[in-house]
Coordinates of C-alpha atoms in Angstrom, one line a residue:
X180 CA -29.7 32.5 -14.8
X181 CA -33.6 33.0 -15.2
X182 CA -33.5 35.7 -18.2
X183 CA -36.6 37.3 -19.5
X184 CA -37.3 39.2 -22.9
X185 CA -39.3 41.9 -23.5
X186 CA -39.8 44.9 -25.4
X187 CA -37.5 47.8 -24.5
X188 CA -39.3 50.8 -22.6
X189 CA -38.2 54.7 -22.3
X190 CA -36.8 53.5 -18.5
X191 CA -34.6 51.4 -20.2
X192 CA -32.3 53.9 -22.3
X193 CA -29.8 55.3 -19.6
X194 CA -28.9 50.8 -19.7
X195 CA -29.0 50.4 -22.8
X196 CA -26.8 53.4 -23.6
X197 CA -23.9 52.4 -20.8
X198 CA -24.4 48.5 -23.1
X199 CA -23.6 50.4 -26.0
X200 CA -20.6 51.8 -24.9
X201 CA -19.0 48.4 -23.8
X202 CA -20.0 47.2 -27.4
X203 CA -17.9 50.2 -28.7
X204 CA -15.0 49.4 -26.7
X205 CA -14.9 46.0 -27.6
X206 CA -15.2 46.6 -31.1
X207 CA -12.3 48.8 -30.5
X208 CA -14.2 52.4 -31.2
X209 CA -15.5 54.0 -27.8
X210 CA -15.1 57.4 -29.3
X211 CA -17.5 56.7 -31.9
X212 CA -20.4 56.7 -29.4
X213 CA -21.6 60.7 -29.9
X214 CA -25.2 59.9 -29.2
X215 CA -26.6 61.7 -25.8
X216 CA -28.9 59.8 -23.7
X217 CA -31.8 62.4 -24.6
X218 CA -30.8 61.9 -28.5
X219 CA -31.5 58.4 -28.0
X220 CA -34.5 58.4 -25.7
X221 CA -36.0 60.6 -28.5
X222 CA -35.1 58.3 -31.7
X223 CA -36.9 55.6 -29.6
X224 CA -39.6 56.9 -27.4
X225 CA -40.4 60.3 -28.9
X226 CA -42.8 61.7 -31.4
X227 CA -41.1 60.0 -34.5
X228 CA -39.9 56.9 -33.3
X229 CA -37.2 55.1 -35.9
X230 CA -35.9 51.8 -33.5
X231 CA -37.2 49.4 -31.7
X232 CA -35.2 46.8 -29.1
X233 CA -35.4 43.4 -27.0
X234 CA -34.4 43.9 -23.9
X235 CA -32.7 40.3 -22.2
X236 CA -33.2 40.5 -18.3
X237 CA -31.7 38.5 -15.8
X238 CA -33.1 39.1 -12.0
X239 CA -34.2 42.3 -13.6
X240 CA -31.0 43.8 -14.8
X241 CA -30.5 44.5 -18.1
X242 CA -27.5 41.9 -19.9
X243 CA -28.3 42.0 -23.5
X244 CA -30.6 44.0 -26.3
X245 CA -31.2 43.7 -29.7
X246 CA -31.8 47.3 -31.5
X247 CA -33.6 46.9 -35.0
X248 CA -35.8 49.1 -37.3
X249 CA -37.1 48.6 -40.7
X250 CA -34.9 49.8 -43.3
X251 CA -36.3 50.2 -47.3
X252 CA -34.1 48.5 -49.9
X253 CA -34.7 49.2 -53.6
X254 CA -33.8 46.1 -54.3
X255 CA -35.1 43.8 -51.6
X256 CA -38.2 46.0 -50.5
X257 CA -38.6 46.4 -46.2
X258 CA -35.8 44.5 -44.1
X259 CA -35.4 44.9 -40.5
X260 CA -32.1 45.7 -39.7
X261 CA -30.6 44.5 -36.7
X262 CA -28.5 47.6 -36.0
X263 CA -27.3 46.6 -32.0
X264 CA -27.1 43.6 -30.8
X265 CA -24.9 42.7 -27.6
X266 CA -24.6 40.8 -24.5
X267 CA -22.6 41.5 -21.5
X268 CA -19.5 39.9 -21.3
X269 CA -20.2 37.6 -18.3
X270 CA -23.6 36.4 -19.9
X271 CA -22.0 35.4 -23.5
X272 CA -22.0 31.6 -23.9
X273 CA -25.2 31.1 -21.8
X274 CA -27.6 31.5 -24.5
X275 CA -28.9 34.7 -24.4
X276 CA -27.4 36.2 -27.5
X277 CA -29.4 32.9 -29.2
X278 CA -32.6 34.2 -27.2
X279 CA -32.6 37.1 -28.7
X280 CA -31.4 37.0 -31.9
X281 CA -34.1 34.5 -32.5
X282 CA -36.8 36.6 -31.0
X283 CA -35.5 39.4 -33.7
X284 CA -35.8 36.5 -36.4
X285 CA -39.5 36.0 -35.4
X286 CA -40.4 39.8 -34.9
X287 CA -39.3 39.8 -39.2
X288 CA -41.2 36.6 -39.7
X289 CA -44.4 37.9 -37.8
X290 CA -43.8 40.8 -39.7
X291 CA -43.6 39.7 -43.2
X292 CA -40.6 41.6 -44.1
X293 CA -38.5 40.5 -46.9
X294 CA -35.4 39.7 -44.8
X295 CA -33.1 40.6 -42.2
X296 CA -29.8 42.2 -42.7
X297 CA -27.0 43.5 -39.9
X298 CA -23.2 44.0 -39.8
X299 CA -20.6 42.2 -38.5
X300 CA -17.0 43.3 -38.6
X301 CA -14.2 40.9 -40.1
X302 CA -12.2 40.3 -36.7
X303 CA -15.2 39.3 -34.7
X304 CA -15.1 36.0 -34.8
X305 CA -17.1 34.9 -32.3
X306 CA -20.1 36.7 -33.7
X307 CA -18.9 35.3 -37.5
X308 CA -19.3 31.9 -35.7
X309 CA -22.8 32.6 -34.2
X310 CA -24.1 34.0 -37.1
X311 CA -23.2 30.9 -39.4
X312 CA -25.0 28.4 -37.3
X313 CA -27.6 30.1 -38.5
X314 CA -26.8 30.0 -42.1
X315 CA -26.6 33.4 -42.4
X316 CA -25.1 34.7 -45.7
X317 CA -21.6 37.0 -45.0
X318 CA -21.3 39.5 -47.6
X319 CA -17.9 40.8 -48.5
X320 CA -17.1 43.6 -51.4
X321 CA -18.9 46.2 -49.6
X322 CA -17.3 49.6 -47.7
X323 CA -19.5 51.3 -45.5
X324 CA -19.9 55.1 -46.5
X325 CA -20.9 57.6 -44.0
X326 CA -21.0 61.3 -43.1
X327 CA -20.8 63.0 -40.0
X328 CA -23.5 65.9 -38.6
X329 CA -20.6 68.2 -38.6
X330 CA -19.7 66.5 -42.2
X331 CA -23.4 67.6 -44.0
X332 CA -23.5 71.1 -42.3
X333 CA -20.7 72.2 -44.4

């Protein structure tokens, strides 16, 4: 493998959309994906731009990406929040995920945001175990609330 980072482009969407899916159905959710490629194009490469992604090539194909923006906690002030992060199941173990998650970890540093914050669901061990070599702190006690588009129309 000869893998190369960089900085996601508007090209890259249609890959990084079929990358999200396969994260979906691992983590057991493939419906949840409602986003259309154009939706997503936009919220990255349009007028007001809200994420920003490392892209992992290998012979230029697309096997990993790291999706992040800067989220605003009362508490904390600005974080980037890693809100994507996968590689493709015949790249894990090679070192990529470690590429880019560390390439995320500088982009906060070089950024002099206040931390870094992500999710990680309780069955997923092998992310659990990546994460802690890391030190990264686990938080449990919280429930993640949400509502739907059709949810705030009403």
């Amino acid at each position: 493998m000869s893998i190369t980072l960089r900085v996601a482009e508007r090209e890259d969407c249609t890959r990084l959309l079929e990358l999200i899916n396969e994260l979906a159905i691992y983590e057991r959710a493939p419906e949840e994906v409602t986003v259309t490629l154009g939706e997503f194009t936009e919220a990255g490469f349009g007028e007001n731009k809200v994420w920003k992604a490392f892209v992992a090539e290998d012979n230029d194909k697309i096997v990993g990406f790291a999706l992040y923006y800067v989220r605003y906690s009362t508490w904390k002030g600005s974080r980037l929040y890693l809100e994507d992060f996968i590689v493709t199941e015949e790249c894990r173990g090679k070192g990529v995920g470690k590429l880019l998650f560390e390439t995320v970890v500088k982009e906060a540093k070089e950024k002099n945001y206040n931390g870094m914050v992500w999710q990680v669901l309780d069955w997923n061990e092998p992310a659990i175990n990546f994460y802690k070599k890391y030190a990264a702190d686990l938080e449990a006690g919280w429930l993640n609330g949400s509502l739907t588009k059709e949810q705030i129309s009403k």
